[in-house]
Coordinates of C-alpha atoms in Angstrom, one line a residue:
M1 CA 208.1 125.9 220.2
T2 CA 209.5 129.3 219.5
T3 CA 210.0 131.3 222.4
S4 CA 211.4 135.1 222.9
P5 CA 213.9 135.2 225.8
G6 CA 213.9 138.3 227.6
P7 CA 217.5 140.3 228.2
V8 CA 220.1 138.4 229.9
P9 CA 221.9 140.1 232.7
G10 CA 225.3 141.8 231.7
T11 CA 224.4 142.2 228.5
A12 CA 223.7 145.5 226.8
D13 CA 220.1 144.7 226.7
A14 CA 219.9 144.2 229.7
V15 CA 221.1 147.4 230.7
A16 CA 218.3 149.0 228.8
A17 CA 215.7 147.0 230.1
P18 CA 214.2 147.4 233.6
R19 CA 215.0 144.4 236.1
A20 CA 212.5 142.5 237.1
V21 CA 210.8 143.7 240.3
A22 CA 208.5 141.8 242.6
P23 CA 204.7 142.6 242.2
S24 CA 203.9 145.1 245.3
S25 CA 200.0 144.8 244.9
L26 CA 197.4 142.7 243.7
S27 CA 193.7 143.3 242.8
P28 CA 191.0 140.6 243.1
S29 CA 191.0 140.8 238.9
R30 CA 194.7 140.4 238.8
A31 CA 194.8 137.7 241.1
S32 CA 192.1 135.8 239.1
D33 CA 193.9 136.4 235.9
F34 CA 197.2 134.6 237.1
M35 CA 194.9 131.9 238.7
Q36 CA 193.1 131.3 235.6
C37 CA 196.2 131.3 233.3
P38 CA 199.8 133.0 234.6
L39 CA 200.4 133.8 230.9
L40 CA 197.5 136.0 230.9
Y41 CA 198.5 137.9 233.8
R42 CA 201.8 138.3 231.8
F43 CA 200.1 139.9 228.7
R44 CA 198.0 142.1 230.9
V45 CA 200.4 143.0 233.5
I46 CA 204.1 142.8 232.3
D47 CA 203.4 143.3 228.6
K48 CA 200.4 145.8 228.8
L49 CA 198.8 144.5 225.3
P50 CA 195.7 146.1 224.7
E51 CA 192.5 144.5 224.5
K52 CA 189.4 145.3 222.4
P53 CA 186.6 146.3 224.5
S54 CA 183.5 144.0 224.5
A55 CA 179.8 144.8 224.4
A56 CA 179.1 142.3 227.0
A57 CA 181.7 144.1 229.5
T58 CA 180.8 147.6 228.4
R59 CA 177.3 146.8 229.4
G60 CA 178.4 146.0 232.7
T61 CA 180.3 148.9 233.2
L62 CA 177.0 150.9 231.9
V63 CA 174.8 149.3 234.5
H64 CA 177.3 149.9 237.5
A65 CA 176.9 153.4 236.7
V66 CA 173.4 153.6 236.7
L67 CA 172.8 151.7 239.8
E68 CA 175.6 153.9 241.2
R69 CA 174.3 157.2 240.4
L70 CA 170.5 156.1 241.4
F71 CA 171.6 156.5 244.9
D72 CA 172.2 160.3 244.4
H73 CA 168.5 160.5 244.1
P74 CA 166.3 160.9 247.3
A75 CA 164.9 157.2 248.3
V76 CA 161.1 157.9 247.2
E77 CA 162.4 158.7 243.5
R78 CA 164.6 155.5 243.2
T79 CA 161.9 153.9 241.0
A80 CA 162.9 151.7 237.8
P81 CA 161.8 154.1 235.5
R82 CA 164.1 156.6 237.1
A83 CA 166.9 154.1 236.7
K84 CA 166.4 153.4 233.2
A85 CA 166.3 157.3 232.5
L86 CA 169.8 157.1 233.6
I87 CA 171.1 155.0 230.9
P88 CA 171.4 157.3 227.8
G89 CA 173.2 159.9 230.4
Q90 CA 175.6 157.2 231.5
W91 CA 176.1 155.6 228.0
N92 CA 177.3 159.2 226.7
R93 CA 179.5 159.9 229.6
L94 CA 181.4 156.4 229.1
L95 CA 181.6 157.5 225.4
E96 CA 183.3 160.7 226.1
S97 CA 185.9 158.9 228.0
K98 CA 186.4 156.0 225.9
P99 CA 185.8 157.3 222.3
E100 CA 186.6 153.9 221.1
L101 CA 183.4 152.1 222.3
V102 CA 181.5 153.8 219.4
E103 CA 183.4 150.8 217.4
L104 CA 181.1 148.4 219.3
F105 CA 178.2 149.2 217.2
P106 CA 178.9 149.4 213.3
E107 CA 177.2 152.4 211.8
A108 CA 176.2 150.2 208.7
D109 CA 173.2 148.5 211.1
E110 CA 171.6 152.4 211.3
G111 CA 171.7 152.2 215.3
A112 CA 169.7 148.8 215.6
G113 CA 172.7 147.0 217.5
L114 CA 173.3 149.8 220.0
A115 CA 169.6 150.2 220.6
R116 CA 169.2 146.5 221.0
W117 CA 172.3 146.6 223.2
L118 CA 170.7 149.5 225.6
S119 CA 167.5 147.6 225.6
E120 CA 169.3 144.5 227.3
A121 CA 170.9 147.1 230.0
E122 CA 167.4 148.4 230.5
A123 CA 166.1 144.6 231.2
L124 CA 169.1 144.2 233.4
V125 CA 168.3 147.6 235.5
E126 CA 164.8 146.6 235.9
R127 CA 165.4 143.4 236.9
W128 CA 167.5 144.5 239.5
F129 CA 164.4 146.0 241.4
T130 CA 163.0 142.7 241.6
L131 CA 166.1 141.5 244.1
E132 CA 166.9 144.9 246.0
D133 CA 164.6 147.5 247.0
P134 CA 166.5 150.9 246.8
T135 CA 164.1 152.6 248.7
R136 CA 165.3 151.0 251.7
L137 CA 168.7 151.4 251.4
E138 CA 171.3 153.9 252.2
P139 CA 174.7 152.5 251.2
V140 CA 177.5 154.2 253.1
E141 CA 180.0 153.9 250.3
R142 CA 179.2 153.2 246.5
E143 CA 182.3 152.3 244.1
F144 CA 184.7 152.6 247.1
F145 CA 188.4 152.0 246.7
V146 CA 189.9 150.1 249.4
E147 CA 193.6 149.4 250.0
T148 CA 195.6 148.0 252.7
E149 CA 199.0 146.7 253.0
L150 CA 199.8 143.1 254.9
E151 CA 202.8 142.6 257.2
S152 CA 204.4 141.0 254.3
G153 CA 204.5 144.5 252.4
L154 CA 201.4 143.3 249.7
R155 CA 199.1 145.6 249.2
L156 CA 195.6 144.5 248.2
R157 CA 193.5 147.0 246.4
G158 CA 190.0 147.1 244.7
I159 CA 186.7 148.8 244.2
I160 CA 183.5 147.5 246.0
D161 CA 180.5 148.2 244.4
R162 CA 178.1 149.0 247.4
V163 CA 179.0 149.0 251.6
D164 CA 175.9 148.8 253.6
V165 CA 175.8 149.3 257.5
A166 CA 173.2 148.2 259.6
A167 CA 172.0 150.1 262.7
S168 CA 173.9 147.6 264.6
G169 CA 177.1 148.5 262.8
E170 CA 177.0 145.3 260.7
V171 CA 178.7 145.4 257.5
R172 CA 177.1 144.2 254.1
I173 CA 179.5 144.3 251.0
V174 CA 177.5 144.2 247.9
D175 CA 178.5 143.4 244.1
Y176 CA 176.5 143.4 240.9
K177 CA 177.2 141.1 238.4
T178 CA 175.6 141.7 235.1
G179 CA 175.9 137.7 234.1
K180 CA 174.4 134.8 235.3
A181 CA 175.0 132.9 238.7
P182 CA 177.5 130.0 238.7
R183 CA 176.2 126.7 239.2
P184 CA 176.5 125.6 242.7
E185 CA 179.7 123.8 242.4
Y186 CA 181.2 126.8 240.6
A187 CA 180.0 129.2 243.5
E188 CA 183.4 129.0 245.6
G189 CA 185.1 130.6 242.8
A190 CA 183.2 133.1 242.4
L191 CA 183.0 134.3 246.1
F192 CA 186.9 134.8 245.9
Q193 CA 186.5 138.3 245.0
M194 CA 183.9 138.8 247.7
K195 CA 186.7 137.1 250.3
F196 CA 189.5 139.4 249.0
Y197 CA 187.0 142.9 249.5
A198 CA 186.4 141.1 253.3
L199 CA 189.6 140.7 253.7
V200 CA 190.8 144.2 252.8
V201 CA 188.0 145.4 255.2
W202 CA 189.0 143.5 257.8
R203 CA 192.8 144.2 258.1
L204 CA 191.9 148.0 257.3
K205 CA 188.7 148.4 260.0
Q206 CA 189.6 145.6 262.0
V207 CA 185.8 144.2 261.3
V208 CA 184.4 141.3 259.7
P209 CA 181.8 141.7 257.5
R210 CA 178.5 140.2 258.4
R211 CA 177.7 139.2 254.6
L212 CA 179.0 139.1 251.4
Q213 CA 176.3 139.4 248.7
L214 CA 176.3 139.1 245.0
V215 CA 173.4 140.1 242.5
Y216 CA 173.2 138.3 239.5
L217 CA 171.2 140.7 237.3
G218 CA 171.5 138.3 234.2
S219 CA 169.6 135.4 236.0
G220 CA 167.8 137.4 238.6
D221 CA 169.6 135.5 241.8
V222 CA 171.4 136.6 245.1
L223 CA 174.5 134.6 246.4
T224 CA 175.4 135.3 249.9
Y225 CA 178.1 134.3 252.1
D226 CA 178.7 135.1 255.9
P227 CA 182.6 135.0 256.4
V228 CA 184.2 134.5 259.6
V229 CA 187.9 135.0 260.7
A230 CA 189.0 131.5 259.4
D231 CA 187.5 132.3 255.9
L232 CA 189.9 135.5 256.0
E233 CA 192.9 134.0 257.0
R234 CA 192.7 131.4 254.2
V235 CA 192.2 133.7 251.8
E236 CA 195.4 135.8 253.2
R237 CA 197.6 132.6 252.8
K238 CA 196.5 132.1 249.4
L239 CA 197.0 135.4 248.2
L240 CA 200.4 135.2 249.9
A241 CA 201.3 132.1 248.2
L242 CA 200.1 133.5 245.0
W243 CA 202.2 136.4 245.3
E244 CA 205.1 134.8 245.7
A245 CA 204.3 132.5 242.5
I246 CA 203.9 135.8 240.7
R247 CA 207.1 137.2 241.9
E248 CA 209.0 133.8 241.0
A249 CA 207.3 134.5 237.4
T250 CA 208.1 137.8 237.4
E251 CA 212.1 137.4 238.0
T252 CA 212.3 134.0 235.9
G253 CA 210.3 135.0 233.0
E254 CA 208.5 131.4 232.9
W255 CA 204.8 131.9 232.5
R256 CA 202.7 129.1 231.9
P257 CA 199.7 129.1 229.6
R258 CA 196.8 127.1 230.9
P259 CA 194.2 126.3 228.5
T260 CA 190.6 126.3 229.2
K261 CA 187.3 127.0 227.6
L262 CA 187.7 130.6 228.2
C263 CA 190.6 130.8 225.6
G264 CA 188.1 131.4 223.2
W265 CA 187.2 134.9 225.0
C266 CA 190.8 135.8 224.9
D267 CA 192.2 138.6 223.0
H268 CA 196.0 137.0 223.0
R269 CA 195.6 134.1 221.0
A270 CA 197.6 135.2 218.1
V271 CA 200.6 135.4 220.5
C272 CA 200.0 132.7 222.8
P273 CA 201.9 129.2 222.3
E274 CA 198.8 127.0 222.6
F275 CA 197.7 128.8 219.5
G276 CA 201.0 128.5 217.5
G277 CA 201.5 132.1 218.5
T278 CA 205.1 133.7 220.2
P279 CA 205.0 135.8 223.0
P280 CA 206.6 139.3 222.5
V281 CA 210.5 139.5 223.8
Y282 CA 210.4 139.5 227.8
P283 CA 210.9 143.0 228.7
L284 CA 212.4 142.6 232.0
V285 CA 216.0 141.4 232.9
I286 CA 215.6 137.7 233.8
V287 CA 217.0 136.2 236.9
P288 CA 217.8 132.9 236.5
R289 CA 216.9 130.4 239.5
P290 CA 220.2 128.4 240.9
G291 CA 220.5 125.4 238.9
A292 CA 218.3 126.4 236.2
G293 CA 218.9 124.8 232.7
P294 CA 219.6 126.7 229.3
D295 CA 215.8 127.1 228.5
S296 CA 215.1 129.1 231.4
G297 CA 213.4 132.4 231.3
S298 CA 211.8 131.4 227.8
G299 CA 209.0 134.2 227.9
A300 CA 206.1 131.9 227.4
G301 CA 207.2 129.5 230.3
S302 CA 208.0 126.2 230.6
G303 CA 207.1 125.2 234.1
S304 CA 206.8 128.0 237.3
G305 CA 206.5 127.4 241.1
A306 CA 203.2 129.0 240.3
E307 CA 201.8 125.7 239.7
P308 CA 200.3 124.6 243.0
V309 CA 198.7 127.8 243.5
A310 CA 197.3 128.5 240.2
G311 CA 196.1 125.5 239.7
S312 CA 193.5 125.5 242.7
G313 CA 191.3 127.7 240.6
S314 CA 189.2 130.3 242.4
G315 CA 188.6 128.2 245.1
E316 CA 190.0 128.4 248.5
S317 CA 193.3 126.2 249.1

């Protein structure tokens, strides 16, 4: 397999390249990237390779924006027609911030693709009203950025779609998903993100959220979970092990590709060894492990201490 080694310590290239530094923070998305495929994490975080916007992900961003903005209106005005009326304006805001999104809809179809896409977004927004009643909700937070630092020095950060607090003080964390609910055997993986958020809130506010709620607009399902302290402690141990695995891969340049059915959706197949590609030259100074062989730090990775963690998927270890 053709590889792209990084700069070697003591060489001119190493002087120019930054030294590999252990990651200082994790978000649910980046943690999931590493668990799904360590090489994907490298491409996104270390190499920062560009990715094309997708219609599905952009639709999700649009729907999230609409549901957030709906709560700017008085409770009595939070109706499905009002929510759908917000879609064009929020789409224009998205286009202003990311003009490249216009490429999702070629001019050749004379607007038919965009009209169909907006109609699909309307259907998702309308379905939300069959799952929750916004006239009875007064979120304490929307699109809430949270961050906390663990005793180890690892910072955890993320953005929570909605935080509800009952009169009793009980906290509910809500996340909207525009896709379909997972099968029961995959529910644990789907809850990883929510337990991550619950851990951050617990460490930040010393309060264990009463409920975690995933609202699946694609299928009309609601997945709930009531965490306890032991759940959050397990997630914390998992994240610390994950952080250590990422640190080791960062320093050694060993990032293992992990082929799955999700590879078909990946933007980086052209530079992935599993598809005959060659990763970019590793941009950081490699720190060889004691006793490592001459092939260490290949960039793509022929092995990594990350295996026990990443191989567990999104479920709890």
